[in-house]
Amino acid sequence: MSPQIPGQITYDIPQQEIMSSGHLACPGCGASLCMRIALKIFGPRTVLCVPACCWAVIDGPFPYSAAGVPVVHCAFETAAITATGVRHGLDIRGIKDCTVVAWAGDGGTFDIGFGALSATVERNENIAYVCYDNEAYMNTGIQRSSATPIGAWTSTTPGEHPKEEPKKNLVEIMAAHRIPYVATATVAFMDDLTRKLKRIRDMEGTRLLHIFSPCPPGHKSLESDSIKISRLAVETKVFPLYEIENGLKYTLNHKPKGIPVQEYTRLQGRFKHLTEEDLKQMQQRVDYEWDVLDKRISLFA
Amino acid sequence: MNDEKVNIKSYRDIPIAAASLGKMSVNKTASWRNAEPYYEEKSAPCNLGCPAGTDVVKYLHLATQGKYEEGWKTILNTNPFPATCGRVCPHPCEVNCNRENLGGRLNIHMIERFLGDVNFDKKLEPEFLEDKKDKSIGVVGAGPAGLSCAYQMARRGYGVTVYEALSEPGGMMRVGIPDYRLPKEILTREIDFILDHGVKLKLNTRIGKEITFEDIRAEHDAVYVATGLHLSRNLGAEGQELEDVIPGIEVLRKIAFKDEISLGDEILVVGGGNTALDAARSVLRMGCKPRIVYRRSREEMPAIAEEIEDLIEEGIPIDFLTLPKRVYGNDNGKIVKVECVRMELGEPDDSGRRRPVEIEGSNFNVEADMVITAIGEQPDLSYLTSDVKAESWGVLVDGYGRTNLPDVFAGGDSATGDGTVTHAVGHGRQTALAIDAFLKGEDPPDCEVIEHSVEGRSMHQVEWEEINPVYFEPAERLKPKGLEIPHRVKNFEEVYSGFTEEEVLHETSRCMSCGNCPECDNCLVFCPDSAVTKNPDGGYTINYEFCKGCGICVAECPRSAISIKVL
């Protein structure tokens, strides 16, 4: 009988640190943790293509870099096509053992880089695309993006006018492209995240990982609560963990506990203005979206 | 790229393409920090609860990994009686167990018992902590306190002689606890291990009879007195001088030694402590009909709660709030009946329990031909010389077991009256450390450190609020299997069987290791700043050059082995 130690999680993550300390992410940043783990999985033979986003700043100013691998800083709308270009260039030179990753925030993915991303997926370019989604333009001062959830405060949806539109469903749009692989992940579910990172490292074709990434200054939350918020996003069904292969084969990766949404929103100042009625509506919306996903999963399992 | 600062003096130093030349590790983000995490192992409730000061959390962790012999040795370090205490201790270690909130407290005593039993046949070589010394101590009384003290002193290289009045060692463990709770071969094996350390045992040697207290003091450099409570208190009712009114401890001793004993048919047992319960359940097993009368209610009963349940299961009636007033004998001096009176609870007394008051006119008679008294015991200290300060309830000692005489120490029930084997073992060890210090001309070590196996942890007890429950699945507490009632009341077979290895692993896998780091890697994995590194020799180090003080490591530690301080 193998000994079990409760709470003794055995992580399958390489010890080697590729990303260096001293980067410019705020304390408790989910995006810097994503990158740290992703680089451990991708390994040193990785090229990152980073458009305007938090990571353009986190990596550090010239002549310094925190990533520990080559970073191509590119224009806001060009993460996917820059990665495409790098991939083709490396292929022409016969360099096959590199993972080319477009690493963009939600603004550069959902909004500004969306056209380029769609075209890239349509051509099924051989790149990995990681969208670390902190649900607003955090880097420039917390402006709303199409990834911002309904009801959230941002500096452009302030005071009595929180965002009225629901979050864009990127994963479904990608599935509609029949992308070879698209999945959601978040930092609290580390085994799930590392498994998916390995998958997008080893696959051919366009593959996209959508990572929910808590942001203490933008979500107005405690720095120490980042993992807890990430965990609650999944357990409340706000951000279910699932993957879709070839746009059709759905797999749910973690059965959410179905904790009330309020448990998730109350840890974040961006939701503090919500009334009980608002929260009820939010719960209904989350339940509805979950039902839709659940039906898809049972239909296209 | 290197870790050093890049020095650009002119445009010629700038690369043609804007490529980075150095790592961001030149940027010491420590200056951002307004709070600082640090590793701080804390005390688990089980460790702070153990009167013997055993490192419970450590042996549970070893048992989890299947390292049963190491776990056993961990207990032996502080307590030479794991198999015994696993059976008879009322397990105060379990009282504050944080698993209470996730399926019930851990069944710690059954794991202790398993570790004692699974290694039972192993012949362990005694380990000596210090070299042999030419000083010796005399221990009066081979009970749990005396043997524990003897064991600890022998391990420290002292010559030890234990003087025991009875024909076999073990004290109350031998003559007070019946076989159905503690089979005697278990006890004998554990005592043999103590004797293996070179402890001399002089049986049938009553102080004041075969040898005087002065002789012992003259022969040894220090004396430890732990003679227990072997005098029964009188019934305090009319007719108490009748022949068949006998003390419970005498009944238990006779049964233990298989001496001849004439029992009645219907036996009234007076008292609510463990002696009363043990006496009642023992005579039941010898074919008698016992009945317990106790002057307070069930809540006030000092006996171990599980034992009360077992007794009720076995069908022994208890009259709560009942006091015997008079024992009636016939012309031959044989008991025919006992007159009792009902009581009600009044104001709390010195012990904090509500004082029972007689209800006038509620007298009634109970048929009985024998009365067993178990309303408390006292020490017999008649052998002590008058220069040792003592009261009727025991020898006066300080927290280290020191009496008013520098070379005389005392402990166990005859000094503290705590009343459990494990407390006695703890006192024996604590006083052994004080005697050791006295013989070396040093001050005794810090009291709290002796009482509990702190081992570099803070004394802070980890509370449920400090546990991160998402890392633990709820799981039920396992209970030991007992013999069927009709079978168990006919003989002295052990009532509860021990856990199987599978059951032990189920229980140990529930241990959350409160406050103690088993290296789960959460702090390492969740640090956004790569500021935590794993040490090659165990544990982790926080790199304070870069830690931004976000506190994620503290929040995600499942068991509160990291603390944070605001700067």
JSON list of C-alpha atoms in Angstrom, two decimals, chain B residues 109-301:
[
{"chain": "B", "resi": 109, "resn": "HIS", "atom": "CA", "xyz": [-4.61, 6.22, 20.57]},
{"chain": "B", "resi": 110, "resn": "MET", "atom": "CA", "xyz": [-5.38, 3.33, 18.22]},
{"chain": "B", "resi": 111, "resn": "ILE", "atom": "CA", "xyz": [-2.41, 4.33, 16.07]},
{"chain": "B", "resi": 112, "resn": "GLU", "atom": "CA", "xyz": [-0.20, 4.49, 19.18]},
{"chain": "B", "resi": 113, "resn": "ARG", "atom": "CA", "xyz": [-1.45, 1.06, 20.19]},
{"chain": "B", "resi": 114, "resn": "PHE", "atom": "CA", "xyz": [-0.74, -0.29, 16.69]},
{"chain": "B", "resi": 115, "resn": "LEU", "atom": "CA", "xyz": [2.83, 1.04, 16.80]},
{"chain": "B", "resi": 116, "resn": "GLY", "atom": "CA", "xyz": [3.30, -0.62, 20.18]},
{"chain": "B", "resi": 117, "resn": "ASP", "atom": "CA", "xyz": [1.76, -3.90, 19.03]},
{"chain": "B", "resi": 118, "resn": "VAL", "atom": "CA", "xyz": [3.26, -4.19, 15.54]},
{"chain": "B", "resi": 119, "resn": "ASN", "atom": "CA", "xyz": [6.75, -3.89, 17.01]},
{"chain": "B", "resi": 120, "resn": "PHE", "atom": "CA", "xyz": [5.86, -6.08, 19.98]},
{"chain": "B", "resi": 121, "resn": "ASP", "atom": "CA", "xyz": [8.10, -8.99, 19.05]},
{"chain": "B", "resi": 122, "resn": "LYS", "atom": "CA", "xyz": [11.04, -6.86, 18.02]},
{"chain": "B", "resi": 123, "resn": "LYS", "atom": "CA", "xyz": [13.93, -7.10, 20.40]},
{"chain": "B", "resi": 124, "resn": "LEU", "atom": "CA", "xyz": [15.13, -3.52, 20.54]},
{"chain": "B", "resi": 125, "resn": "GLU", "atom": "CA", "xyz": [18.66, -2.81, 21.74]},
{"chain": "B", "resi": 126, "resn": "PRO", "atom": "CA", "xyz": [18.54, -0.19, 24.50]},
{"chain": "B", "resi": 127, "resn": "GLU", "atom": "CA", "xyz": [19.80, 3.18, 23.36]},
{"chain": "B", "resi": 128, "resn": "PHE", "atom": "CA", "xyz": [21.77, 5.15, 25.91]},
{"chain": "B", "resi": 129, "resn": "LEU", "atom": "CA", "xyz": [21.79, 8.90, 25.60]},
{"chain": "B", "resi": 130, "resn": "GLU", "atom": "CA", "xyz": [24.82, 9.44, 27.86]},
{"chain": "B", "resi": 131, "resn": "ASP", "atom": "CA", "xyz": [27.81, 7.52, 29.18]},
{"chain": "B", "resi": 132, "resn": "LYS", "atom": "CA", "xyz": [27.64, 5.38, 32.29]},
{"chain": "B", "resi": 133, "resn": "LYS", "atom": "CA", "xyz": [27.94, 7.34, 35.51]},
{"chain": "B", "resi": 134, "resn": "ASP", "atom": "CA", "xyz": [28.94, 6.21, 39.02]},
{"chain": "B", "resi": 135, "resn": "LYS", "atom": "CA", "xyz": [25.92, 7.88, 40.61]},
{"chain": "B", "resi": 136, "resn": "SER", "atom": "CA", "xyz": [22.74, 6.01, 41.32]},
{"chain": "B", "resi": 137, "resn": "ILE", "atom": "CA", "xyz": [19.13, 6.73, 42.21]},
{"chain": "B", "resi": 138, "resn": "GLY", "atom": "CA", "xyz": [16.55, 4.77, 44.13]},
{"chain": "B", "resi": 139, "resn": "VAL", "atom": "CA", "xyz": [12.98, 4.66, 42.88]},
{"chain": "B", "resi": 140, "resn": "VAL", "atom": "CA", "xyz": [10.25, 3.77, 45.32]},
{"chain": "B", "resi": 141, "resn": "GLY", "atom": "CA", "xyz": [7.31, 2.16, 43.54]},
{"chain": "B", "resi": 142, "resn": "ALA", "atom": "CA", "xyz": [7.35, 0.30, 40.20]},
{"chain": "B", "resi": 143, "resn": "GLY", "atom": "CA", "xyz": [4.27, 2.04, 38.79]},
{"chain": "B", "resi": 144, "resn": "PRO", "atom": "CA", "xyz": [4.15, 4.13, 35.62]},
{"chain": "B", "resi": 145, "resn": "ALA", "atom": "CA", "xyz": [5.78, 7.19, 37.24]},
{"chain": "B", "resi": 146, "resn": "GLY", "atom": "CA", "xyz": [8.57, 5.23, 38.93]},
{"chain": "B", "resi": 147, "resn": "LEU", "atom": "CA", "xyz": [9.33, 3.10, 35.89]},
{"chain": "B", "resi": 148, "resn": "SER", "atom": "CA", "xyz": [9.25, 6.11, 33.57]},
{"chain": "B", "resi": 149, "resn": "CYS", "atom": "CA", "xyz": [11.73, 7.93, 35.83]},
{"chain": "B", "resi": 150, "resn": "ALA", "atom": "CA", "xyz": [13.88, 4.79, 36.13]},
{"chain": "B", "resi": 151, "resn": "TYR", "atom": "CA", "xyz": [13.89, 4.40, 32.33]},
{"chain": "B", "resi": 152, "resn": "GLN", "atom": "CA", "xyz": [14.90, 7.99, 31.66]},
{"chain": "B", "resi": 153, "resn": "MET", "atom": "CA", "xyz": [17.63, 7.93, 34.33]},
{"chain": "B", "resi": 154, "resn": "ALA", "atom": "CA", "xyz": [18.99, 4.59, 33.09]},
{"chain": "B", "resi": 155, "resn": "ARG", "atom": "CA", "xyz": [19.15, 5.96, 29.53]},
{"chain": "B", "resi": 156, "resn": "ARG", "atom": "CA", "xyz": [21.23, 8.81, 30.90]},
{"chain": "B", "resi": 157, "resn": "GLY", "atom": "CA", "xyz": [23.78, 6.39, 32.35]},
{"chain": "B", "resi": 158, "resn": "TYR", "atom": "CA", "xyz": [22.75, 6.37, 36.02]},
{"chain": "B", "resi": 159, "resn": "GLY", "atom": "CA", "xyz": [22.48, 3.24, 38.12]},
{"chain": "B", "resi": 160, "resn": "VAL", "atom": "CA", "xyz": [18.81, 2.72, 39.04]},
{"chain": "B", "resi": 161, "resn": "THR", "atom": "CA", "xyz": [17.23, 0.47, 41.64]},
{"chain": "B", "resi": 162, "resn": "VAL", "atom": "CA", "xyz": [13.44, 0.23, 41.80]},
{"chain": "B", "resi": 163, "resn": "TYR", "atom": "CA", "xyz": [11.87, -0.92, 45.08]},
{"chain": "B", "resi": 164, "resn": "GLU", "atom": "CA", "xyz": [8.42, -2.48, 44.75]},
{"chain": "B", "resi": 165, "resn": "ALA", "atom": "CA", "xyz": [6.24, -3.71, 47.61]},
{"chain": "B", "resi": 166, "resn": "LEU", "atom": "CA", "xyz": [4.20, -6.13, 45.48]},
{"chain": "B", "resi": 167, "resn": "SER", "atom": "CA", "xyz": [5.39, -9.35, 43.89]},
{"chain": "B", "resi": 168, "resn": "GLU", "atom": "CA", "xyz": [5.20, -7.96, 40.35]},
{"chain": "B", "resi": 169, "resn": "PRO", "atom": "CA", "xyz": [6.07, -4.59, 38.80]},
{"chain": "B", "resi": 170, "resn": "GLY", "atom": "CA", "xyz": [3.61, -2.25, 37.09]},
{"chain": "B", "resi": 171, "resn": "GLY", "atom": "CA", "xyz": [1.75, -0.60, 39.97]},
{"chain": "B", "resi": 172, "resn": "MET", "atom": "CA", "xyz": [-1.82, 0.30, 39.06]},
{"chain": "B", "resi": 173, "resn": "MET", "atom": "CA", "xyz": [-1.20, -0.82, 35.47]},
{"chain": "B", "resi": 174, "resn": "ARG", "atom": "CA", "xyz": [-0.78, -4.34, 36.91]},
{"chain": "B", "resi": 175, "resn": "VAL", "atom": "CA", "xyz": [-3.24, -4.37, 39.81]},
{"chain": "B", "resi": 176, "resn": "GLY", "atom": "CA", "xyz": [-5.72, -1.59, 38.93]},
{"chain": "B", "resi": 177, "resn": "ILE", "atom": "CA", "xyz": [-6.47, -2.12, 35.23]},
{"chain": "B", "resi": 178, "resn": "PRO", "atom": "CA", "xyz": [-8.27, -5.38, 34.39]},
{"chain": "B", "resi": 179, "resn": "ASP", "atom": "CA", "xyz": [-7.11, -7.74, 31.64]},
{"chain": "B", "resi": 180, "resn": "TYR", "atom": "CA", "xyz": [-10.02, -6.93, 29.36]},
{"chain": "B", "resi": 181, "resn": "ARG", "atom": "CA", "xyz": [-8.57, -3.41, 29.01]},
{"chain": "B", "resi": 182, "resn": "LEU", "atom": "CA", "xyz": [-4.88, -4.29, 29.22]},
{"chain": "B", "resi": 183, "resn": "PRO", "atom": "CA", "xyz": [-3.63, -7.86, 28.72]},
{"chain": "B", "resi": 184, "resn": "LYS", "atom": "CA", "xyz": [-0.76, -8.31, 31.11]},
{"chain": "B", "resi": 185, "resn": "GLU", "atom": "CA", "xyz": [1.73, -9.80, 28.65]},
{"chain": "B", "resi": 186, "resn": "ILE", "atom": "CA", "xyz": [1.70, -6.42, 26.90]},
{"chain": "B", "resi": 187, "resn": "LEU", "atom": "CA", "xyz": [2.65, -4.68, 30.13]},
{"chain": "B", "resi": 188, "resn": "THR", "atom": "CA", "xyz": [5.27, -7.26, 31.03]},
{"chain": "B", "resi": 189, "resn": "ARG", "atom": "CA", "xyz": [6.93, -6.87, 27.63]},
{"chain": "B", "resi": 190, "resn": "GLU", "atom": "CA", "xyz": [7.11, -3.09, 27.97]},
{"chain": "B", "resi": 191, "resn": "ILE", "atom": "CA", "xyz": [8.50, -3.32, 31.52]},
{"chain": "B", "resi": 192, "resn": "ASP", "atom": "CA", "xyz": [11.08, -5.86, 30.34]},
{"chain": "B", "resi": 193, "resn": "PHE", "atom": "CA", "xyz": [12.31, -3.30, 27.83]},
{"chain": "B", "resi": 194, "resn": "ILE", "atom": "CA", "xyz": [12.90, -0.82, 30.69]},
{"chain": "B", "resi": 195, "resn": "LEU", "atom": "CA", "xyz": [14.73, -3.48, 32.71]},
{"chain": "B", "resi": 196, "resn": "ASP", "atom": "CA", "xyz": [16.91, -4.17, 29.64]},
{"chain": "B", "resi": 197, "resn": "HIS", "atom": "CA", "xyz": [18.49, -0.78, 30.31]},
{"chain": "B", "resi": 198, "resn": "GLY", "atom": "CA", "xyz": [20.13, -2.18, 33.43]},
{"chain": "B", "resi": 199, "resn": "VAL", "atom": "CA", "xyz": [17.42, -1.11, 35.88]},
{"chain": "B", "resi": 200, "resn": "LYS", "atom": "CA", "xyz": [17.53, -3.27, 39.02]},
{"chain": "B", "resi": 201, "resn": "LEU", "atom": "CA", "xyz": [14.13, -4.29, 40.34]},
{"chain": "B", "resi": 202, "resn": "LYS", "atom": "CA", "xyz": [13.66, -5.36, 43.96]},
{"chain": "B", "resi": 203, "resn": "LEU", "atom": "CA", "xyz": [10.21, -6.93, 44.34]},
{"chain": "B", "resi": 204, "resn": "ASN", "atom": "CA", "xyz": [8.45, -7.72, 47.61]},
{"chain": "B", "resi": 205, "resn": "THR", "atom": "CA", "xyz": [10.39, -4.87, 49.21]},
{"chain": "B", "resi": 206, "resn": "ARG", "atom": "CA", "xyz": [8.07, -2.62, 51.14]},
{"chain": "B", "resi": 207, "resn": "ILE", "atom": "CA", "xyz": [9.71, 0.54, 52.44]},
{"chain": "B", "resi": 208, "resn": "GLY", "atom": "CA", "xyz": [9.37, 0.75, 56.19]},
{"chain": "B", "resi": 209, "resn": "LYS", "atom": "CA", "xyz": [9.23, -3.02, 56.44]},
{"chain": "B", "resi": 210, "resn": "GLU", "atom": "CA", "xyz": [11.99, -4.79, 54.49]},
{"chain": "B", "resi": 211, "resn": "ILE", "atom": "CA", "xyz": [14.09, -1.64, 54.20]},
{"chain": "B", "resi": 212, "resn": "THR", "atom": "CA", "xyz": [13.81, 1.87, 55.67]},
{"chain": "B", "resi": 213, "resn": "PHE", "atom": "CA", "xyz": [13.53, 5.14, 53.83]},
{"chain": "B", "resi": 214, "resn": "GLU", "atom": "CA", "xyz": [16.78, 6.33, 55.47]},
{"chain": "B", "resi": 215, "resn": "ASP", "atom": "CA", "xyz": [18.60, 3.27, 54.11]},
{"chain": "B", "resi": 216, "resn": "ILE", "atom": "CA", "xyz": [17.51, 4.10, 50.59]},
{"chain": "B", "resi": 217, "resn": "ARG", "atom": "CA", "xyz": [18.53, 7.73, 50.93]},
{"chain": "B", "resi": 218, "resn": "ALA", "atom": "CA", "xyz": [21.92, 6.64, 52.28]},
{"chain": "B", "resi": 219, "resn": "GLU", "atom": "CA", "xyz": [22.45, 4.17, 49.46]},
{"chain": "B", "resi": 220, "resn": "HIS", "atom": "CA", "xyz": [21.57, 6.43, 46.52]},
{"chain": "B", "resi": 221, "resn": "ASP", "atom": "CA", "xyz": [22.49, 9.94, 45.42]},
{"chain": "B", "resi": 222, "resn": "ALA", "atom": "CA", "xyz": [18.83, 10.78, 44.91]},
{"chain": "B", "resi": 223, "resn": "VAL", "atom": "CA", "xyz": [15.49, 9.13, 45.62]},
{"chain": "B", "resi": 224, "resn": "TYR", "atom": "CA", "xyz": [12.28, 9.29, 43.57]},
{"chain": "B", "resi": 225, "resn": "VAL", "atom": "CA", "xyz": [9.11, 8.47, 45.47]},
{"chain": "B", "resi": 226, "resn": "ALA", "atom": "CA", "xyz": [6.07, 7.41, 43.44]},
{"chain": "B", "resi": 227, "resn": "THR", "atom": "CA", "xyz": [4.01, 4.97, 45.42]},
{"chain": "B", "resi": 228, "resn": "GLY", "atom": "CA", "xyz": [0.61, 5.80, 43.99]},
{"chain": "B", "resi": 229, "resn": "LEU", "atom": "CA", "xyz": [-2.77, 5.74, 45.69]},
{"chain": "B", "resi": 230, "resn": "HIS", "atom": "CA", "xyz": [-3.36, 2.35, 47.25]},
{"chain": "B", "resi": 231, "resn": "LEU", "atom": "CA", "xyz": [-5.47, 3.25, 50.31]},
{"chain": "B", "resi": 232, "resn": "SER", "atom": "CA", "xyz": [-9.18, 3.34, 49.71]},
{"chain": "B", "resi": 233, "resn": "ARG", "atom": "CA", "xyz": [-11.32, 6.00, 51.32]},
{"chain": "B", "resi": 234, "resn": "ASN", "atom": "CA", "xyz": [-13.94, 4.78, 53.77]},
{"chain": "B", "resi": 235, "resn": "LEU", "atom": "CA", "xyz": [-17.55, 4.53, 52.71]},
{"chain": "B", "resi": 236, "resn": "GLY", "atom": "CA", "xyz": [-18.61, 6.99, 55.40]},
{"chain": "B", "resi": 237, "resn": "ALA", "atom": "CA", "xyz": [-21.91, 5.19, 55.97]},
{"chain": "B", "resi": 238, "resn": "GLU", "atom": "CA", "xyz": [-23.18, 3.20, 58.89]},
{"chain": "B", "resi": 239, "resn": "GLY", "atom": "CA", "xyz": [-22.17, -0.43, 58.70]},
{"chain": "B", "resi": 240, "resn": "GLN", "atom": "CA", "xyz": [-18.96, 0.29, 56.78]},
{"chain": "B", "resi": 241, "resn": "GLU", "atom": "CA", "xyz": [-17.02, -1.96, 59.19]},
{"chain": "B", "resi": 242, "resn": "LEU", "atom": "CA", "xyz": [-18.85, -5.08, 57.94]},
{"chain": "B", "resi": 243, "resn": "GLU", "atom": "CA", "xyz": [-16.63, -7.76, 56.46]},
{"chain": "B", "resi": 244, "resn": "ASP", "atom": "CA", "xyz": [-18.14, -7.66, 52.98]},
{"chain": "B", "resi": 245, "resn": "VAL", "atom": "CA", "xyz": [-17.63, -3.93, 52.54]},
{"chain": "B", "resi": 246, "resn": "ILE", "atom": "CA", "xyz": [-14.36, -4.05, 50.61]},
{"chain": "B", "resi": 247, "resn": "PRO", "atom": "CA", "xyz": [-12.35, -1.49, 48.65]},
{"chain": "B", "resi": 248, "resn": "GLY", "atom": "CA", "xyz": [-12.46, -1.67, 44.85]},
{"chain": "B", "resi": 249, "resn": "ILE", "atom": "CA", "xyz": [-8.69, -1.56, 44.48]},
{"chain": "B", "resi": 250, "resn": "GLU", "atom": "CA", "xyz": [-8.40, -4.60, 46.73]},
{"chain": "B", "resi": 251, "resn": "VAL", "atom": "CA", "xyz": [-10.88, -6.51, 44.56]},
{"chain": "B", "resi": 252, "resn": "LEU", "atom": "CA", "xyz": [-9.00, -5.52, 41.42]},
{"chain": "B", "resi": 253, "resn": "ARG", "atom": "CA", "xyz": [-5.64, -6.45, 42.95]},
{"chain": "B", "resi": 254, "resn": "LYS", "atom": "CA", "xyz": [-6.89, -9.87, 44.00]},
{"chain": "B", "resi": 255, "resn": "ILE", "atom": "CA", "xyz": [-8.35, -10.54, 40.57]},
{"chain": "B", "resi": 256, "resn": "ALA", "atom": "CA", "xyz": [-5.12, -9.39, 38.92]},
{"chain": "B", "resi": 257, "resn": "PHE", "atom": "CA", "xyz": [-3.00, -11.71, 41.06]},
{"chain": "B", "resi": 258, "resn": "LYS", "atom": "CA", "xyz": [-5.60, -14.48, 40.72]},
{"chain": "B", "resi": 259, "resn": "ASP", "atom": "CA", "xyz": [-5.79, -14.59, 44.54]},
{"chain": "B", "resi": 260, "resn": "GLU", "atom": "CA", "xyz": [-8.73, -16.26, 46.17]},
{"chain": "B", "resi": 261, "resn": "ILE", "atom": "CA", "xyz": [-11.62, -13.89, 46.54]},
{"chain": "B", "resi": 262, "resn": "SER", "atom": "CA", "xyz": [-15.11, -14.50, 47.85]},
{"chain": "B", "resi": 263, "resn": "LEU", "atom": "CA", "xyz": [-17.62, -12.41, 45.98]},
{"chain": "B", "resi": 264, "resn": "GLY", "atom": "CA", "xyz": [-21.26, -11.88, 46.73]},
{"chain": "B", "resi": 265, "resn": "ASP", "atom": "CA", "xyz": [-24.07, -12.36, 44.28]},
{"chain": "B", "resi": 266, "resn": "GLU", "atom": "CA", "xyz": [-25.60, -8.91, 44.11]},
{"chain": "B", "resi": 267, "resn": "ILE", "atom": "CA", "xyz": [-22.85, -6.36, 44.51]},
{"chain": "B", "resi": 268, "resn": "LEU", "atom": "CA", "xyz": [-23.32, -2.65, 45.08]},
{"chain": "B", "resi": 269, "resn": "VAL", "atom": "CA", "xyz": [-20.38, -0.65, 43.71]},
{"chain": "B", "resi": 270, "resn": "VAL", "atom": "CA", "xyz": [-20.13, 2.84, 45.16]},
{"chain": "B", "resi": 271, "resn": "GLY", "atom": "CA", "xyz": [-18.38, 5.54, 43.12]},
{"chain": "B", "resi": 272, "resn": "GLY", "atom": "CA", "xyz": [-18.12, 7.06, 39.65]},
{"chain": "B", "resi": 273, "resn": "GLY", "atom": "CA", "xyz": [-14.42, 6.83, 38.84]},
{"chain": "B", "resi": 274, "resn": "ASN", "atom": "CA", "xyz": [-12.42, 4.32, 36.84]},
{"chain": "B", "resi": 275, "resn": "THR", "atom": "CA", "xyz": [-11.92, 2.08, 39.89]},
{"chain": "B", "resi": 276, "resn": "ALA", "atom": "CA", "xyz": [-15.68, 1.75, 40.32]},
{"chain": "B", "resi": 277, "resn": "LEU", "atom": "CA", "xyz": [-16.17, 0.94, 36.66]},
{"chain": "B", "resi": 278, "resn": "ASP", "atom": "CA", "xyz": [-13.27, -1.50, 36.50]},
{"chain": "B", "resi": 279, "resn": "ALA", "atom": "CA", "xyz": [-14.47, -3.27, 39.68]},
{"chain": "B", "resi": 280, "resn": "ALA", "atom": "CA", "xyz": [-18.06, -3.50, 38.43]},
{"chain": "B", "resi": 281, "resn": "ARG", "atom": "CA", "xyz": [-17.09, -4.81, 34.99]},
{"chain": "B", "resi": 282, "resn": "SER", "atom": "CA", "xyz": [-14.62, -7.28, 36.55]},
{"chain": "B", "resi": 283, "resn": "VAL", "atom": "CA", "xyz": [-17.11, -8.82, 38.96]},
{"chain": "B", "resi": 284, "resn": "LEU", "atom": "CA", "xyz": [-19.65, -8.99, 36.13]},
{"chain": "B", "resi": 285, "resn": "ARG", "atom": "CA", "xyz": [-17.15, -11.16, 34.28]},
{"chain": "B", "resi": 286, "resn": "MET", "atom": "CA", "xyz": [-16.94, -13.41, 37.35]},
{"chain": "B", "resi": 287, "resn": "GLY", "atom": "CA", "xyz": [-20.65, -14.12, 37.25]},
{"chain": "B", "resi": 288, "resn": "CYS", "atom": "CA", "xyz": [-21.90, -11.52, 39.77]},
{"chain": "B", "resi": 289, "resn": "LYS", "atom": "CA", "xyz": [-24.61, -8.92, 39.35]},
{"chain": "B", "resi": 290, "resn": "PRO", "atom": "CA", "xyz": [-23.03, -5.52, 39.98]},
{"chain": "B", "resi": 291, "resn": "ARG", "atom": "CA", "xyz": [-24.93, -2.27, 40.33]},
{"chain": "B", "resi": 292, "resn": "ILE", "atom": "CA", "xyz": [-23.28, 1.15, 40.55]},
{"chain": "B", "resi": 293, "resn": "VAL", "atom": "CA", "xyz": [-24.47, 3.97, 42.78]},
{"chain": "B", "resi": 294, "resn": "TYR", "atom": "CA", "xyz": [-22.99, 7.40, 42.23]},
{"chain": "B", "resi": 295, "resn": "ARG", "atom": "CA", "xyz": [-23.94, 10.52, 44.14]},
{"chain": "B", "resi": 296, "resn": "ARG", "atom": "CA", "xyz": [-23.70, 12.92, 41.19]},
{"chain": "B", "resi": 297, "resn": "SER", "atom": "CA", "xyz": [-24.97, 12.73, 37.60]},
{"chain": "B", "resi": 298, "resn": "ARG", "atom": "CA", "xyz": [-23.32, 11.26, 34.51]},
{"chain": "B", "resi": 299, "resn": "GLU", "atom": "CA", "xyz": [-21.75, 14.58, 33.47]},
{"chain": "B", "resi": 300, "resn": "GLU", "atom": "CA", "xyz": [-19.75, 14.71, 36.69]},
{"chain": "B", "resi": 301, "resn": "MET", "atom": "CA", "xyz": [-18.47, 11.14, 36.48]}
]
